[in-house]
Structure formats: structure tokens, C-alpha cells
Amino acid sequence: VAVGGWHCTGHDVPAVLRPDIGALFVFWSWPSPGAPHATEAATTVTGGVALREGAPDPAGCTPLVVTDAQGSATTFDSEAWR
């Protein structure tokens, strides 16, 4: 799980990596307490094991970085989620 400004809206929201199936879920908002909150996988990252935020760009948008077991990183900028 990582939290950041993935959508470049000024609001930090969660992203979840499921390494067992390679699914990366990027949410648009936080759930209300006690309410279910569903989203579809935004993409698949085969071999991804870790998730973190990258350095914000000049516009303040935060890239999402997925790292595999060998340390190789795949970076998704905010354009990937618009």
C-alpha cells in the first residue's frame, strides 16, 4: 500500500499492489467509514513486489513506482491514471 497524489488533484489517495496476481489498484478517493470501496485493477505489473511514491514533478504530481524482486523499478506518472 502507498499513499500519494497519483491523480494530480492535490489529494492523496491509496494505491494497492497485489503481488500474488500482479494487480495494481489505484483509488480515486478514500472510503467512508464502514462502507465498501471497490475499484478495478488499473494495470498489471508482473513480478512487482513493492510499491512507493516517487519524487513529485514540477506540477506537484506524484508518480507511482513498482519494484520487482531484482530491484528494477517501473514508474507510472499521473497520465497513466487519467
PDB file of C-alpha atoms in Angstrom:
ATOM      1  CA  VAL A   1       0.000   0.000   0.000  1.00  0.00           C
ATOM      2  CA  ALA A   2       1.208   3.501  -0.803  1.00  0.00           C
ATOM      3  CA  VAL A   3      -0.450   6.896  -0.494  1.00  0.00           C
ATOM      4  CA  GLY A   4       0.186   9.803  -2.828  1.00  0.00           C
ATOM      5  CA  GLY A   5      -1.159  12.331  -5.289  1.00  0.00           C
ATOM      6  CA  TRP A   6      -1.427   9.861  -8.175  1.00  0.00           C
ATOM      7  CA  HIS A   7      -4.158  11.798  -9.989  1.00  0.00           C
ATOM      8  CA  CYS A   8      -2.565  15.250  -9.699  1.00  0.00           C
ATOM      9  CA  THR A   9      -5.647  16.659  -7.940  1.00  0.00           C
ATOM     10  CA  GLY A  10      -3.963  17.864  -4.763  1.00  0.00           C
ATOM     11  CA  HIS A  11      -5.454  14.968  -2.760  1.00  0.00           C
ATOM     12  CA  ASP A  12      -3.511  11.925  -1.602  1.00  0.00           C
ATOM     13  CA  VAL A  13      -5.253   8.597  -2.168  1.00  0.00           C
ATOM     14  CA  PRO A  14      -4.268   4.943  -1.729  1.00  0.00           C
ATOM     15  CA  ALA A  15      -2.770   2.544  -4.234  1.00  0.00           C
ATOM     16  CA  VAL A  16      -2.539  -1.186  -3.538  1.00  0.00           C
ATOM     17  CA  LEU A  17      -0.263  -3.764  -5.167  1.00  0.00           C
ATOM     18  CA  ARG A  18      -1.330  -7.423  -5.073  1.00  0.00           C
ATOM     19  CA  PRO A  19       1.957  -9.232  -5.848  1.00  0.00           C
ATOM     20  CA  ASP A  20       0.267 -12.639  -5.926  1.00  0.00           C
ATOM     21  CA  ILE A  21      -1.716 -11.679  -9.034  1.00  0.00           C
ATOM     22  CA  GLY A  22       0.330  -8.693 -10.247  1.00  0.00           C
ATOM     23  CA  ALA A  23      -2.625  -6.314  -9.936  1.00  0.00           C
ATOM     24  CA  LEU A  24      -2.146  -2.631  -9.155  1.00  0.00           C
ATOM     25  CA  PHE A  25      -5.210  -0.825  -7.808  1.00  0.00           C
ATOM     26  CA  VAL A  26      -5.246   2.983  -7.784  1.00  0.00           C
ATOM     27  CA  PHE A  27      -8.158   4.559  -5.929  1.00  0.00           C
ATOM     28  CA  TRP A  28      -9.772   7.931  -6.703  1.00  0.00           C
ATOM     29  CA  SER A  29     -10.899   8.617  -3.138  1.00  0.00           C
ATOM     30  CA  TRP A  30     -10.861   7.300   0.417  1.00  0.00           C
ATOM     31  CA  PRO A  31     -13.750   5.095   1.530  1.00  0.00           C
ATOM     32  CA  SER A  32     -16.297   6.327   4.025  1.00  0.00           C
ATOM     33  CA  PRO A  33     -16.019   4.615   7.419  1.00  0.00           C
ATOM     34  CA  GLY A  34     -17.780   1.246   7.351  1.00  0.00           C
ATOM     35  CA  ALA A  35     -18.615   1.490   3.648  1.00  0.00           C
ATOM     36  CA  PRO A  36     -17.214  -0.827   0.973  1.00  0.00           C
ATOM     37  CA  HIS A  37     -14.962   0.812  -1.576  1.00  0.00           C
ATOM     38  CA  ALA A  38     -14.245  -1.027  -4.789  1.00  0.00           C
ATOM     39  CA  THR A  39     -12.071  -0.315  -7.783  1.00  0.00           C
ATOM     40  CA  GLU A  40     -10.809  -2.354 -10.708  1.00  0.00           C
ATOM     41  CA  ALA A  41      -7.152  -3.082 -11.252  1.00  0.00           C
ATOM     42  CA  ALA A  42      -5.576  -0.128 -13.043  1.00  0.00           C
ATOM     43  CA  THR A  43      -2.869  -2.290 -14.593  1.00  0.00           C
ATOM     44  CA  THR A  44      -0.881  -5.469 -14.094  1.00  0.00           C
ATOM     45  CA  VAL A  45       2.777  -5.449 -13.093  1.00  0.00           C
ATOM     46  CA  THR A  46       4.204  -8.945 -13.419  1.00  0.00           C
ATOM     47  CA  GLY A  47       6.772  -9.622 -10.709  1.00  0.00           C
ATOM     48  CA  GLY A  48       6.051  -6.435  -8.751  1.00  0.00           C
ATOM     49  CA  VAL A  49       6.715  -6.844  -5.023  1.00  0.00           C
ATOM     50  CA  ALA A  50       6.903  -3.305  -3.620  1.00  0.00           C
ATOM     51  CA  LEU A  51       5.062  -0.033  -4.114  1.00  0.00           C
ATOM     52  CA  ARG A  52       6.174   3.513  -3.277  1.00  0.00           C
ATOM     53  CA  GLU A  53       5.722   7.098  -4.291  1.00  0.00           C
ATOM     54  CA  GLY A  54       8.304   8.768  -6.488  1.00  0.00           C
ATOM     55  CA  ALA A  55       9.503  12.366  -6.368  1.00  0.00           C
ATOM     56  CA  PRO A  56       6.757  14.843  -7.344  1.00  0.00           C
ATOM     57  CA  ASP A  57       7.173  16.535 -10.711  1.00  0.00           C
ATOM     58  CA  PRO A  58       7.198  20.372 -11.076  1.00  0.00           C
ATOM     59  CA  ALA A  59       3.373  20.393 -11.288  1.00  0.00           C
ATOM     60  CA  GLY A  60       3.141  18.575  -7.946  1.00  0.00           C
ATOM     61  CA  CYS A  61       2.007  15.259  -9.434  1.00  0.00           C
ATOM     62  CA  THR A  62       3.352  12.152  -7.706  1.00  0.00           C
ATOM     63  CA  PRO A  63       4.496   9.148  -9.760  1.00  0.00           C
ATOM     64  CA  LEU A  64       3.806   5.640  -8.509  1.00  0.00           C
ATOM     65  CA  VAL A  65       6.801   3.278  -8.520  1.00  0.00           C
ATOM     66  CA  VAL A  66       6.557  -0.537  -8.534  1.00  0.00           C
ATOM     67  CA  THR A  67       9.727  -2.502  -7.817  1.00  0.00           C
ATOM     68  CA  ASP A  68      10.348  -6.171  -8.619  1.00  0.00           C
ATOM     69  CA  ALA A  69      12.371  -8.697  -6.589  1.00  0.00           C
ATOM     70  CA  GLN A  70      15.563  -7.809  -8.510  1.00  0.00           C
ATOM     71  CA  GLY A  71      15.186  -4.103  -7.677  1.00  0.00           C
ATOM     72  CA  SER A  72      14.103  -2.979 -11.143  1.00  0.00           C
ATOM     73  CA  ALA A  73      11.516  -0.199 -10.998  1.00  0.00           C
ATOM     74  CA  THR A  74       8.547   0.605 -13.214  1.00  0.00           C
ATOM     75  CA  THR A  75       7.315   4.184 -12.841  1.00  0.00           C
ATOM     76  CA  PHE A  76       3.790   5.351 -13.663  1.00  0.00           C
ATOM     77  CA  ASP A  77       3.208   9.097 -13.908  1.00  0.00           C
ATOM     78  CA  SER A  78      -0.171  10.711 -13.293  1.00  0.00           C
ATOM     79  CA  GLU A  79      -1.064  10.440 -17.012  1.00  0.00           C
ATOM     80  CA  ALA A  80      -1.425   6.672 -16.514  1.00  0.00           C
ATOM     81  CA  TRP A  81      -4.490   7.177 -14.295  1.00  0.00           C
ATOM     82  CA  ARG A  82      -6.369   9.959 -16.099  1.00  0.00           C
TER      83      ARG A  82
END
